[in-house]
Amino acid sequence: MKDKFLMFEEIYMNFKMVYENYNVFDLKKSLDFYEKALGLKEVRRKEAVALTIYQ
């Protein structure tokens, strides 16, 4: 019988992050953290115009 952790790893650890959006104050510091701590890489960036709605 396989170890329960190995079975969990085979089933749940094969995933793909399709869409993520992060709003941050310090972009360089945040990118550095996500790359070094989590091993994530930026693959695309879309610049957006800031929009403020007043009521």
PDB file of C-alpha atoms in Angstrom:
ATOM      1  CA  MET A   1       0.000   0.000   0.000  1.00  0.00           C
ATOM      2  CA  LYS A   2       1.322   3.437  -0.926  1.00  0.00           C
ATOM      3  CA  ASP A   3       2.123   5.975   1.735  1.00  0.00           C
ATOM      4  CA  LYS A   4      -0.882   8.292   2.234  1.00  0.00           C
ATOM      5  CA  PHE A   5       1.240  11.396   1.640  1.00  0.00           C
ATOM      6  CA  LEU A   6       2.532  10.062  -1.676  1.00  0.00           C
ATOM      7  CA  MET A   7      -1.028   9.349  -2.794  1.00  0.00           C
ATOM      8  CA  PHE A   8      -2.056  12.889  -1.781  1.00  0.00           C
ATOM      9  CA  GLU A   9       0.929  14.329  -3.646  1.00  0.00           C
ATOM     10  CA  GLU A  10       0.092  12.425  -6.843  1.00  0.00           C
ATOM     11  CA  ILE A  11      -3.528  13.569  -6.788  1.00  0.00           C
ATOM     12  CA  TYR A  12      -3.329  17.170  -5.586  1.00  0.00           C
ATOM     13  CA  MET A  13       0.156  18.509  -6.300  1.00  0.00           C
ATOM     14  CA  ASN A  14      -0.179  18.525 -10.089  1.00  0.00           C
ATOM     15  CA  PHE A  15      -1.933  21.844 -10.626  1.00  0.00           C
ATOM     16  CA  LYS A  16      -1.701  24.904 -12.830  1.00  0.00           C
ATOM     17  CA  MET A  17      -2.408  28.465 -11.756  1.00  0.00           C
ATOM     18  CA  VAL A  18      -4.438  29.816 -14.646  1.00  0.00           C
ATOM     19  CA  TYR A  19      -5.193  33.325 -13.419  1.00  0.00           C
ATOM     20  CA  GLU A  20      -3.917  35.284 -10.456  1.00  0.00           C
ATOM     21  CA  ASN A  21      -4.161  38.991  -9.731  1.00  0.00           C
ATOM     22  CA  TYR A  22      -2.177  40.716  -7.000  1.00  0.00           C
ATOM     23  CA  ASN A  23      -2.499  44.352  -5.992  1.00  0.00           C
ATOM     24  CA  VAL A  24       0.583  45.402  -4.037  1.00  0.00           C
ATOM     25  CA  PHE A  25       2.207  48.605  -2.766  1.00  0.00           C
ATOM     26  CA  ASP A  26       5.824  47.667  -3.550  1.00  0.00           C
ATOM     27  CA  LEU A  27       5.955  45.749  -6.839  1.00  0.00           C
ATOM     28  CA  LYS A  28       9.706  45.014  -6.795  1.00  0.00           C
ATOM     29  CA  LYS A  29       9.611  43.713  -3.213  1.00  0.00           C
ATOM     30  CA  SER A  30       6.524  41.595  -3.920  1.00  0.00           C
ATOM     31  CA  LEU A  31       7.962  40.070  -7.105  1.00  0.00           C
ATOM     32  CA  ASP A  32      11.169  39.263  -5.233  1.00  0.00           C
ATOM     33  CA  PHE A  33       9.192  37.478  -2.495  1.00  0.00           C
ATOM     34  CA  TYR A  34       7.027  35.422  -4.860  1.00  0.00           C
ATOM     35  CA  GLU A  35      10.064  34.375  -6.913  1.00  0.00           C
ATOM     36  CA  LYS A  36      12.420  33.516  -4.037  1.00  0.00           C
ATOM     37  CA  ALA A  37      10.007  32.175  -1.416  1.00  0.00           C
ATOM     38  CA  LEU A  38       7.471  30.423  -3.632  1.00  0.00           C
ATOM     39  CA  GLY A  39       9.361  29.810  -6.867  1.00  0.00           C
ATOM     40  CA  LEU A  40       6.772  31.677  -8.945  1.00  0.00           C
ATOM     41  CA  LYS A  41       7.683  33.662 -12.048  1.00  0.00           C
ATOM     42  CA  GLU A  42       5.876  36.555 -13.675  1.00  0.00           C
ATOM     43  CA  VAL A  43       4.787  35.451 -17.144  1.00  0.00           C
ATOM     44  CA  ARG A  44       2.639  38.375 -18.245  1.00  0.00           C
ATOM     45  CA  ARG A  45       1.719  41.844 -17.084  1.00  0.00           C
ATOM     46  CA  LYS A  46      -1.172  44.019 -18.151  1.00  0.00           C
ATOM     47  CA  GLU A  47      -0.990  47.664 -17.187  1.00  0.00           C
ATOM     48  CA  ALA A  48      -4.309  49.193 -16.196  1.00  0.00           C
ATOM     49  CA  VAL A  49      -5.446  52.757 -15.810  1.00  0.00           C
ATOM     50  CA  ALA A  50      -6.355  53.621 -12.235  1.00  0.00           C
ATOM     51  CA  LEU A  51     -10.061  54.239 -11.794  1.00  0.00           C
ATOM     52  CA  THR A  52     -11.713  55.904  -8.834  1.00  0.00           C
ATOM     53  CA  ILE A  53     -15.489  56.061  -8.511  1.00  0.00           C
ATOM     54  CA  TYR A  54     -17.016  58.704  -6.251  1.00  0.00           C
ATOM     55  CA  GLN A  55     -20.608  58.646  -5.044  1.00  0.00           C
TER      56      GLN A  55
END
